[in-house]
XYZ file of C-alpha atoms in Angstrom:
685
model
C 11.289 114.961 86.092
C 10.090 112.381 83.564
C 9.399 115.140 81.042
C 12.864 116.611 81.548
C 14.498 113.217 80.957
C 12.268 112.692 77.930
C 13.319 115.997 76.416
C 16.996 115.270 77.052
C 16.641 111.951 75.223
C 14.935 113.681 72.315
C 17.882 116.002 71.837
C 20.108 113.134 70.812
C 17.781 112.079 68.004
C 19.261 112.894 64.597
C 17.670 115.538 62.435
C 15.955 114.201 59.296
C 17.268 115.806 56.136
C 15.406 117.769 53.502
C 15.009 114.820 51.125
C 13.307 112.753 53.795
C 10.675 115.433 54.277
C 9.736 115.553 50.594
C 9.716 111.773 50.340
C 6.623 111.644 52.548
C 4.535 113.760 50.210
C 2.612 110.651 49.083
C 1.005 110.481 52.529
C -0.493 113.913 52.045
C -1.654 113.123 48.504
C -3.316 109.867 49.468
C -4.888 111.351 52.584
C -6.460 114.245 50.683
C -7.643 112.277 47.627
C -6.264 114.814 45.142
C -5.268 112.256 42.547
C -6.971 114.105 39.689
C -5.544 117.541 40.410
C -1.966 117.885 39.254
C -1.771 121.604 39.948
C -2.512 120.972 43.641
C 0.542 118.748 43.912
C 2.843 121.199 42.165
C 1.560 124.034 44.336
C 2.241 122.035 47.483
C 5.761 121.011 46.436
C 6.590 124.613 45.518
C 5.579 125.690 49.021
C 7.674 123.000 50.698
C 10.712 123.774 48.551
C 10.381 127.447 49.488
C 10.108 126.567 53.193
C 13.420 124.705 53.082
C 15.074 128.063 52.423
C 12.730 130.086 54.647
C 11.643 127.730 57.464
C 8.714 128.631 59.715
C 9.520 129.831 63.231
C 7.274 127.696 65.433
C 7.667 130.185 68.291
C 6.048 133.072 66.416
C 3.987 131.515 63.615
C 0.216 131.751 63.768
C -2.383 129.255 62.579
C -2.322 130.345 58.933
C 1.466 130.088 58.707
C 1.568 126.648 60.367
C -1.130 125.495 57.961
C 1.480 125.715 55.178
C 3.212 122.684 56.685
C 0.414 120.513 55.176
C 1.369 117.483 57.315
C -0.277 118.822 60.503
C -4.039 118.746 60.975
C -5.958 121.752 62.272
C -6.357 120.053 65.664
C -2.608 119.431 65.938
C -1.961 123.095 65.162
C -4.496 124.078 67.855
C -2.678 121.870 70.365
C 0.702 123.309 69.358
C -0.494 126.889 69.846
C -2.113 126.000 73.193
C 1.070 124.278 74.382
C 3.177 127.283 73.360
C 0.802 129.626 75.186
C 1.038 127.656 78.442
C 4.647 126.427 78.392
C 6.373 129.244 76.549
C 8.680 129.185 73.542
C 10.161 125.968 72.190
C 13.930 125.603 72.534
C 14.307 122.591 70.229
C 12.121 121.060 67.479
C 12.027 117.711 69.328
C 9.970 119.354 72.075
C 7.038 119.205 69.652
C 6.697 115.561 70.691
C 5.363 116.847 74.018
C 2.379 118.345 72.155
C -0.645 116.071 72.313
C -1.270 114.383 68.963
C 2.133 115.044 67.367
C 4.001 111.802 66.736
C 7.591 111.050 65.788
C 6.484 110.626 62.173
C 4.763 114.035 62.226
C 7.944 115.591 63.569
C 10.032 113.882 60.887
C 7.677 115.218 58.212
C 7.822 118.865 59.293
C 11.349 119.133 60.731
C 12.993 120.238 57.451
C 10.554 123.147 57.209
C 10.593 124.610 60.740
C 13.005 126.405 63.045
C 13.122 127.722 66.611
C 14.539 131.019 67.756
C 15.652 133.895 65.547
C 16.486 133.301 61.910
C 19.929 134.586 60.945
C 20.381 134.753 57.180
C 23.793 135.154 55.623
C 25.170 138.692 55.467
C 24.735 138.812 51.696
C 21.132 137.626 51.678
C 19.734 141.095 51.091
C 21.537 141.372 47.733
C 22.164 137.726 46.892
C 20.303 136.318 43.908
C 19.070 132.750 44.041
C 18.463 131.064 40.691
C 16.804 127.798 39.772
C 16.793 126.186 36.317
C 14.750 123.081 35.633
C 14.402 121.170 32.346
C 12.356 118.023 31.728
C 11.684 115.558 28.914
C 8.847 113.045 29.116
C 7.795 110.373 26.617
C 5.717 107.209 26.291
C 6.060 104.181 24.051
C 4.719 102.645 21.847
C 3.532 105.568 19.740
C -0.157 106.372 19.960
C -2.536 106.304 17.006
C -2.517 110.103 16.877
C 1.058 110.100 15.544
C 0.291 107.843 12.584
C 1.059 109.306 9.149
C -1.518 108.951 6.383
C -1.175 108.774 2.607
C -3.737 110.326 0.303
C -3.787 107.084 -1.691
C -5.233 105.225 1.288
C -8.493 107.207 1.111
C -11.188 107.110 -1.519
C -12.407 110.631 -0.815
C -10.433 113.794 -0.215
C -12.669 114.794 2.703
C -11.848 111.582 4.593
C -8.120 112.213 4.147
C -8.441 115.819 5.336
C -10.497 114.708 8.353
C -7.719 112.331 9.398
C -5.105 115.032 8.898
C -7.057 117.355 11.230
C -6.787 114.865 14.075
C -3.169 113.805 13.581
C -0.736 114.998 16.269
C 1.561 117.605 14.745
C 4.394 117.584 17.278
C 6.933 115.009 18.472
C 5.925 112.307 21.008
C 7.964 114.044 23.720
C 6.700 116.468 26.343
C 9.042 119.270 27.394
C 9.162 121.624 30.361
C 11.536 124.495 31.141
C 11.386 126.580 34.323
C 13.532 129.475 35.419
C 13.222 131.249 38.758
C 15.220 134.237 40.006
C 14.804 135.325 43.625
C 16.078 137.970 45.933
C 14.677 136.708 49.248
C 14.177 140.167 50.676
C 12.667 142.139 47.841
C 11.511 140.401 44.681
C 11.250 137.248 42.604
C 10.614 136.410 38.972
C 9.764 133.234 37.134
C 9.295 131.817 33.644
C 7.578 128.555 32.671
C 7.564 127.044 29.164
C 5.711 123.794 28.558
C 4.655 121.535 25.700
C 2.665 118.346 26.084
C 3.636 115.352 23.989
C 2.218 115.827 20.478
C 2.224 119.624 20.607
C 4.310 121.433 18.029
C 6.682 124.403 18.330
C 6.591 127.821 16.623
C 3.322 127.366 14.788
C 0.542 129.882 14.262
C -1.051 128.806 17.552
C 2.312 128.429 19.353
C 3.872 131.692 18.217
C 5.901 132.014 21.440
C 7.618 128.714 20.661
C 6.027 126.643 23.390
C 2.329 125.894 23.727
C 2.120 127.316 27.264
C 4.091 130.307 28.491
C 3.730 131.720 31.994
C 5.777 134.497 33.601
C 5.596 136.663 36.698
C 7.505 139.326 38.602
C 6.748 139.887 42.285
C 7.946 142.862 44.366
C 7.782 143.067 48.168
C 8.505 146.692 49.188
C 7.221 145.872 52.732
C 5.875 149.330 53.381
C 2.260 150.332 52.840
C 2.365 148.325 49.621
C 3.347 144.882 50.850
C 3.429 143.070 47.503
C 3.012 143.764 43.804
C 2.694 140.956 41.246
C 2.850 141.561 37.513
C 2.148 138.661 35.165
C 0.558 135.399 36.242
C -0.708 134.876 39.774
C -3.179 132.820 41.801
C -5.835 133.791 44.315
C -6.890 132.240 47.648
C -9.667 134.009 49.550
C -11.792 132.976 52.515
C -12.991 129.373 52.448
C -12.930 129.237 48.657
C -16.564 130.090 47.903
C -15.796 132.788 45.340
C -12.075 132.387 44.574
C -9.462 129.730 45.302
C -6.695 128.175 43.211
C -3.837 125.876 44.116
C -3.731 123.352 46.940
C -7.018 122.930 48.792
C -7.785 120.831 51.856
C -11.007 118.844 51.868
C -12.544 115.568 52.923
C -9.739 113.196 53.837
C -8.440 110.857 56.509
C -6.764 113.942 57.922
C -10.240 114.564 59.242
C -9.600 117.868 60.981
C -7.852 119.636 58.085
C -10.925 121.074 56.408
C -10.388 124.749 57.218
C -8.782 126.724 54.424
C -6.044 129.230 55.204
C -5.390 131.192 52.059
C -2.388 133.266 51.103
C -4.365 135.865 49.179
C -2.447 136.721 46.027
C 0.691 134.732 45.169
C 2.851 134.194 42.065
C 1.689 131.400 39.771
C 4.328 128.789 38.937
C 2.287 125.745 37.915
C 1.709 124.292 34.427
C -2.093 124.140 34.607
C -3.270 126.228 31.651
C -6.608 127.293 33.154
C -6.623 128.007 36.895
C -4.646 131.236 37.023
C -5.022 134.979 36.562
C -2.927 137.272 34.375
C -2.420 140.978 34.947
C -1.505 142.962 38.069
C -2.271 142.371 41.759
C -1.446 144.399 44.874
C -1.378 143.614 48.587
C -1.668 146.780 50.684
C -1.385 147.371 54.459
C -3.076 150.743 55.048
C -3.163 150.075 58.822
C -1.556 147.659 61.269
C -4.500 145.241 61.438
C -5.911 145.927 57.986
C -4.950 144.184 54.736
C -6.327 145.020 51.299
C -5.835 143.155 48.043
C -6.901 144.323 44.611
C -6.273 142.828 41.190
C -7.146 143.106 37.517
C -6.743 140.172 35.132
C -7.242 139.775 31.409
C -6.343 136.705 29.404
C -7.502 134.535 26.554
C -8.963 131.143 27.411
C -9.547 127.999 25.374
C -13.077 127.386 24.181
C -15.061 125.520 21.563
C -17.084 128.024 19.532
C -20.613 126.782 18.882
C -22.824 127.423 15.871
C -24.499 130.818 15.809
C -28.034 130.907 17.204
C -29.906 132.546 14.330
C -33.331 132.023 15.992
C -32.562 134.331 18.917
C -33.647 138.010 18.801
C -29.966 138.814 18.447
C -27.571 136.491 16.687
C -25.397 135.223 19.523
C -22.072 133.445 19.517
C -21.579 131.070 22.448
C -18.847 128.668 23.453
C -18.015 125.850 25.829
C -14.851 125.789 27.895
C -12.034 123.550 26.687
C -9.885 122.769 29.728
C -7.677 119.814 28.771
C -4.766 122.058 27.783
C -3.986 119.849 24.773
C -3.238 121.479 21.405
C -1.798 118.534 19.508
C -3.718 118.633 16.244
C -5.638 121.058 14.059
C -8.960 120.337 15.752
C -7.555 121.040 19.224
C -5.576 124.106 18.108
C -8.755 125.681 16.720
C -10.064 125.827 20.318
C -7.093 127.765 21.635
C -7.669 131.271 23.022
C -11.175 131.727 21.594
C -12.546 133.269 24.787
C -11.685 136.594 26.380
C -11.702 136.490 30.169
C -11.775 139.728 32.191
C -11.616 139.420 35.993
C -11.187 141.912 38.809
C -11.665 141.817 42.555
C -11.100 143.407 45.944
C -10.497 141.931 49.390
C -10.399 143.733 52.742
C -9.353 141.802 55.862
C -9.284 142.869 59.502
C -6.820 140.818 61.562
C -7.615 141.265 65.248
C -6.034 139.433 68.172
C -9.252 137.503 68.836
C -10.829 137.256 65.395
C -10.330 137.744 61.688
C -13.001 138.957 59.315
C -12.789 139.611 55.591
C -14.932 140.941 52.765
C -14.367 139.898 49.162
C -15.772 141.151 45.867
C -15.260 139.456 42.519
C -16.336 140.344 38.986
C -15.674 138.416 35.777
C -16.913 138.389 32.212
C -16.443 135.899 29.378
C -16.721 136.960 25.754
C -18.375 135.273 23.954
C -20.787 133.930 26.541
C -20.643 130.340 27.767
C -23.316 127.902 26.665
C -25.246 126.362 29.542
C -25.737 123.080 27.651
C -28.832 121.008 26.918
C -28.586 118.237 29.517
C -30.848 118.391 32.565
C -27.906 118.706 34.961
C -26.662 121.752 33.003
C -29.815 123.837 33.379
C -28.273 126.029 36.092
C -24.921 126.493 34.384
C -23.931 130.092 33.956
C -23.077 132.078 30.864
C -20.124 133.775 32.571
C -21.364 137.184 31.441
C -20.961 140.063 33.920
C -20.937 137.828 36.996
C -20.533 139.665 40.329
C -20.052 137.943 43.675
C -19.453 139.100 47.247
C -18.616 137.200 50.424
C -17.787 137.595 54.110
C -15.504 135.150 55.907
C -14.518 134.902 59.550
C -12.304 133.030 62.021
C -12.484 133.221 65.805
C -12.067 131.017 68.841
C -11.534 130.586 72.554
C -11.726 127.983 75.334
C -10.682 125.179 72.954
C -13.439 126.089 70.481
C -12.681 127.450 67.029
C -15.193 128.835 64.541
C -14.631 129.551 60.861
C -16.753 130.060 57.773
C -17.718 132.074 54.728
C -21.009 133.212 53.215
C -21.236 134.377 49.601
C -23.924 135.855 47.376
C -24.084 136.021 43.598
C -25.750 138.766 41.584
C -28.347 136.233 40.378
C -29.730 136.107 43.937
C -28.272 132.751 44.961
C -26.300 132.023 48.133
C -23.533 129.751 49.369
C -22.336 129.246 52.924
C -19.938 126.975 54.779
C -19.381 127.079 58.547
C -17.242 124.903 60.794
C -16.743 124.342 64.522
C -13.658 122.609 65.910
C -13.159 121.500 69.528
C -9.888 120.278 71.049
C -10.496 120.573 74.810
C -10.465 116.831 75.549
C -6.955 115.365 75.940
C -5.960 113.219 72.940
C -9.289 113.877 71.206
C -10.426 116.554 68.752
C -13.769 116.954 67.001
C -15.024 118.979 64.068
C -18.480 119.692 62.672
C -19.089 121.462 59.369
C -22.242 122.544 57.551
C -22.438 123.668 53.931
C -25.303 124.897 51.748
C -24.772 125.900 48.125
C -27.812 126.953 46.077
C -28.371 125.086 42.824
C -27.933 128.292 40.837
C -24.862 129.518 42.693
C -21.796 129.650 40.453
C -18.301 131.043 40.532
C -15.834 130.089 37.838
C -12.915 130.397 40.293
C -14.292 128.788 43.462
C -13.169 125.614 45.183
C -14.999 125.246 48.488
C -15.500 122.259 50.757
C -17.871 119.997 48.832
C -18.545 116.579 47.384
C -17.817 117.910 43.910
C -15.319 120.554 42.848
C -17.752 123.157 41.482
C -19.201 124.150 44.890
C -22.839 124.322 43.844
C -26.153 122.458 44.167
C -25.337 120.801 47.474
C -26.104 120.683 51.186
C -24.095 118.617 53.619
C -23.260 117.816 57.233
C -19.745 116.679 58.116
C -18.509 115.234 61.422
C -14.820 114.465 61.948
C -12.839 112.877 64.766
C -9.121 112.679 65.473
C -7.827 110.739 68.467
C -4.490 109.568 69.869
C -5.503 107.301 72.791
C -1.872 106.240 73.080
C 1.346 107.842 71.885
C 1.805 105.268 69.106
C -1.821 105.015 67.923
C -3.784 107.507 65.869
C -7.416 107.201 64.818
C -9.048 109.383 62.171
C -12.660 109.085 61.081
C -15.389 111.157 59.474
C -18.982 110.869 58.383
C -20.453 113.108 55.693
C -24.090 113.200 54.601
C -25.100 115.317 51.625
C -28.002 115.969 49.284
C -28.436 117.609 45.890
C -31.222 120.056 44.994
C -31.289 119.435 41.232
C -29.874 116.940 38.703
C -26.149 116.309 38.573
C -23.986 114.480 36.094
C -25.113 110.827 36.024
C -27.885 111.636 38.516
C -30.957 113.022 36.752
C -33.129 112.556 39.840
C -31.871 114.595 42.845
C -31.056 112.502 45.881
C -28.938 112.061 48.988
C -25.637 110.353 49.634
C -23.215 109.614 52.417
C -19.562 108.842 52.955
C -17.774 107.203 55.871
C -14.015 106.957 56.225
C -11.897 105.554 59.039
C -8.172 105.001 59.443
C -6.091 103.652 62.297
C -2.297 103.940 62.352
C -0.061 102.032 64.752
C 3.648 102.793 65.122
C 5.960 100.319 66.877
C 9.553 101.514 66.870
C 10.258 102.163 63.159
C 7.418 99.928 61.925
C 4.170 101.587 60.898
C 0.912 99.684 60.367
C -2.192 101.321 58.958
C -5.674 100.214 57.986
C -8.137 102.367 56.061
C -11.789 101.850 55.206
C -13.982 103.998 52.957
C -17.689 103.592 52.167
C -19.272 105.903 49.597
C -22.955 105.888 48.644
C -24.231 108.260 45.943
C -27.397 108.513 43.830
C -26.930 107.643 40.163
C -29.114 106.975 37.129
C -30.022 103.435 36.177
C -31.626 102.855 32.805
C -34.424 100.298 32.481
C -35.727 100.215 28.927
C -36.473 103.812 27.987
C -36.905 105.046 31.548
C -34.479 106.196 34.215
C -34.643 105.508 37.909
C -32.365 106.656 40.720
C -30.380 103.963 42.516
C -27.553 103.905 45.032
C -24.072 103.496 43.653
C -21.883 102.095 46.420
C -18.113 101.910 46.403
C -16.138 100.437 49.280
C -12.372 100.482 49.672
C -10.173 98.612 52.155
C -6.451 99.246 52.479
C -3.823 97.583 54.654
C -0.268 98.903 54.661
C 2.999 98.140 56.435
C 6.077 100.372 56.282
C 9.276 99.072 57.826
C 13.079 99.556 57.677
C 15.237 96.935 56.000
C 18.461 98.633 57.065
C 19.683 102.135 57.780
C 19.460 103.276 54.150
C 16.643 101.047 52.885
C 12.956 101.232 53.746
C 10.168 99.010 52.453
C 6.410 99.344 52.088
C 3.799 96.656 51.430
C 0.214 97.507 50.539
C -2.899 95.504 49.822
C -6.029 97.307 48.567
C -9.451 95.838 47.852
C -12.465 97.603 46.364
C -16.147 96.743 45.776
C -18.498 98.485 43.337
C -22.256 97.929 43.703
C -24.999 99.365 41.491
C -28.300 97.512 41.229
C -27.417 93.982 40.033
C -23.891 95.016 38.991
C -21.340 93.802 41.544
C -17.683 94.306 40.691
C -14.488 93.941 42.703
C -10.796 94.617 42.367
C -7.558 94.426 44.282
C -4.041 95.820 44.183
C -0.872 94.417 45.747
C 2.465 96.176 45.646
C 5.903 96.159 47.199
C 7.949 99.361 47.434
C 11.610 99.833 48.274
C 12.993 103.304 49.110
C 16.760 103.774 49.263
C 18.745 106.796 50.444
C 22.537 106.786 50.410
C 24.464 107.746 53.527
C 25.584 111.081 52.104
C 22.143 111.748 50.596
C 23.538 112.010 47.074
C 21.417 109.189 45.696
C 17.777 108.357 46.309
C 15.848 105.587 44.625
C 12.326 104.182 44.793
C 11.260 100.927 43.178
C 7.795 99.356 42.903
C 6.418 96.053 41.728
C 2.620 95.918 41.625
C -0.064 93.462 40.548
C -3.673 94.530 40.063
C -6.884 92.858 38.968
C -10.257 94.608 38.768
C -13.451 93.658 36.964
C -13.633 97.025 35.190
C -12.826 100.717 35.443
C -15.654 101.041 37.997
C -13.538 99.157 40.554
C -10.341 101.094 39.806
C -7.803 101.738 42.567
C -5.595 104.832 42.780
C -2.049 104.695 44.141
C 0.528 107.464 44.334
C 3.855 106.961 42.546
C 7.141 108.663 43.383
C 8.276 110.958 40.600
C 10.780 113.634 39.662
C 10.656 116.913 41.556
C 7.446 118.828 40.666
C 6.387 115.764 38.663
C 3.075 114.103 39.327
C 1.815 110.543 39.035
C -1.344 109.171 40.637
C -2.580 106.537 38.144
C -5.735 104.451 38.299
C -5.080 100.712 38.268
C -7.808 98.687 36.532
C -8.292 95.496 34.481
C -5.513 92.921 35.092
C -1.836 93.657 34.842
C 1.553 94.389 36.338
C 3.130 97.767 37.004
C 6.755 98.483 37.886
C 8.793 101.661 38.015
C 12.180 102.959 39.120
C 12.612 106.549 40.272
C 16.143 107.952 40.747
C 17.366 111.205 42.252
C 21.136 111.762 41.950
C 22.938 114.832 43.275
C 26.602 114.549 42.177
C 27.277 118.206 43.001
C 25.609 120.535 45.532
C 24.124 122.688 42.768
C 22.996 120.001 40.293
C 20.443 117.222 40.648
C 19.546 114.647 37.999
C 16.202 112.824 37.977
C 15.017 109.754 36.112
C 11.774 107.838 36.238
C 11.200 104.761 34.068
C 8.115 102.556 34.268
C 6.332 99.736 32.473
C 2.743 98.512 32.657
C 1.902 95.070 31.257
C -1.637 93.818 30.499
C -1.412 90.078 29.660
C -5.073 89.843 28.553
C -4.971 92.800 26.130
C -3.803 93.240 22.548
C -4.650 96.948 22.252
C -4.758 99.649 24.900
C -6.809 102.829 25.182
C -8.854 104.053 22.232
C -9.186 106.700 19.549
C -6.112 108.951 19.195
C -4.348 107.503 22.271
C -4.738 103.860 21.219
C -1.628 101.673 20.984
C -1.454 98.252 19.347
C 0.392 96.534 22.155
C -0.205 95.171 25.646
C 2.720 97.046 27.229
C 3.162 100.733 27.989
C 6.564 102.296 28.700
C 7.032 105.735 30.257
C 10.260 107.679 30.727
C 10.964 111.039 32.378
C 14.355 112.789 32.464
C 14.966 115.970 34.413
C 17.815 118.218 35.540
C 17.655 120.914 38.222
C 20.373 123.531 38.722
C 20.185 125.643 41.873
C 22.556 128.626 41.972
């Protein structure tokens, strides 16, 4: 009877709107520590925007589909599926609150992207075209040193003048982005992306398409034996990411039981990252009911820095190093554009059974010219990228509250990589996860992104234990411990060693007030120079974060955060802290949204830096590192005067009272204040 009354009460709760769901994206970003990976954010937002038009049916969706919601952990999804199996189909989204571990905040996060019962599209959906146009301008002030003009008279020698001219930014100090997307929900979609970073020029020899970066795709979904065909640019997500994975990737985070990857296979590429994509043709085929096959061929030119010819080798060889910044602002940077030829092909076969899923993947790629492995000790196992072949097997299975998943891969150079996880959710209000990974020091895949301490998924062994508990309905506890070791030198760690990481977070919700405390302790081996010798020492970084989110009134919400960090390395002890106040406003009719922040930070150096997510324009990204002493404030506006048009504006200022110049080299400015401005318009037809 109590459950029936509870459900009846839930039905009168108002539905959160679409804008509220996207406004909580910062929680996902902060929880997954993806501050340095802009393409991950854009990939995630694209998925959520798509789900607003095609929400997930929670009565029929499997684990992989529910994983696209991002805000739910693997254990919560397990509990949802178990509840549905025992109690039957959901009749209202609010019934998800009866699932162990799903809170009111979780429901608010996912409600815009889910549905119950059959989905009834409009009668014209099969032939209706949906169009989206997005244009953005972004600039910073004052001008950086790279925009300075030089006179020949200011230089004694011609060579010095020419050297300066080679490094001067050729384009305007304004970044531009244009996106166009055309979709027929039932059959096909197409997209075009044009992007220039600030300082990059238009219609030059290296930008002969007008913009510096051009990406386009056309995707067909015949839904017969051939399920999907993509021509143009696309991304790839296979297995647990040991041989191929691009786009959003779960990993170590305070969402401690979200470390299993659930890939989408091939998918259109819509991001602005100029490196992590494939270009060519890809097919998804269903030759049988439980069998899925994917095959692709990709060829594109990639940026690289050509090195001097090795005339001492038996054959004169040209080698190169990858250039992955995406910047082509001056002559020196433009000379690195499209110097490498990248050929990639692969095949995936997956068997989807009721009780298990198993897949086999094969990948081949070749770079021409070859990549240089480098001269540093930590680069000795780098690959040349020439005729690399990899194969892997991945699996997923479970029963009786246990769930197993993993992938094992082998490279043609004889090296191996494996990751295997076990999740258990049989104890009420408690879920556990254990994960083991072993990546040989010589194992390499240019496209991988597996669960690891570093992003290159190599030279590492680790043991991970995670816990997620909801002892009471308004309390959630997340914690994990990860111990890892390296087999050979790494960057800043010439002597191989071991490290560990411990993270814990507790969240308390009382009515509409949310309190959270987070602690992180990270201990890694790093070099320490004494005279002319190196020794390995522990580099320790600790972070403490206290946050309160509360409503001021119906339309206004506030957030207060205090963060403190400690950096310890031998006799070097540094600290830093960050304090900020946020206000988030949403008008009654949802036509205007605004976020405002005032922050003060003070750290001893960059070592004690603190990251904090900032609200931004749609598809925009901002996760800056606060360091030294200063103030930061920004205003982010989202105005929708008409149903089809949305205007965006973000304006911010950072003030360093103790500085007279900021940054260095080409990005240096002779001021102690930095202004940033972003303008954007989105038209949805």
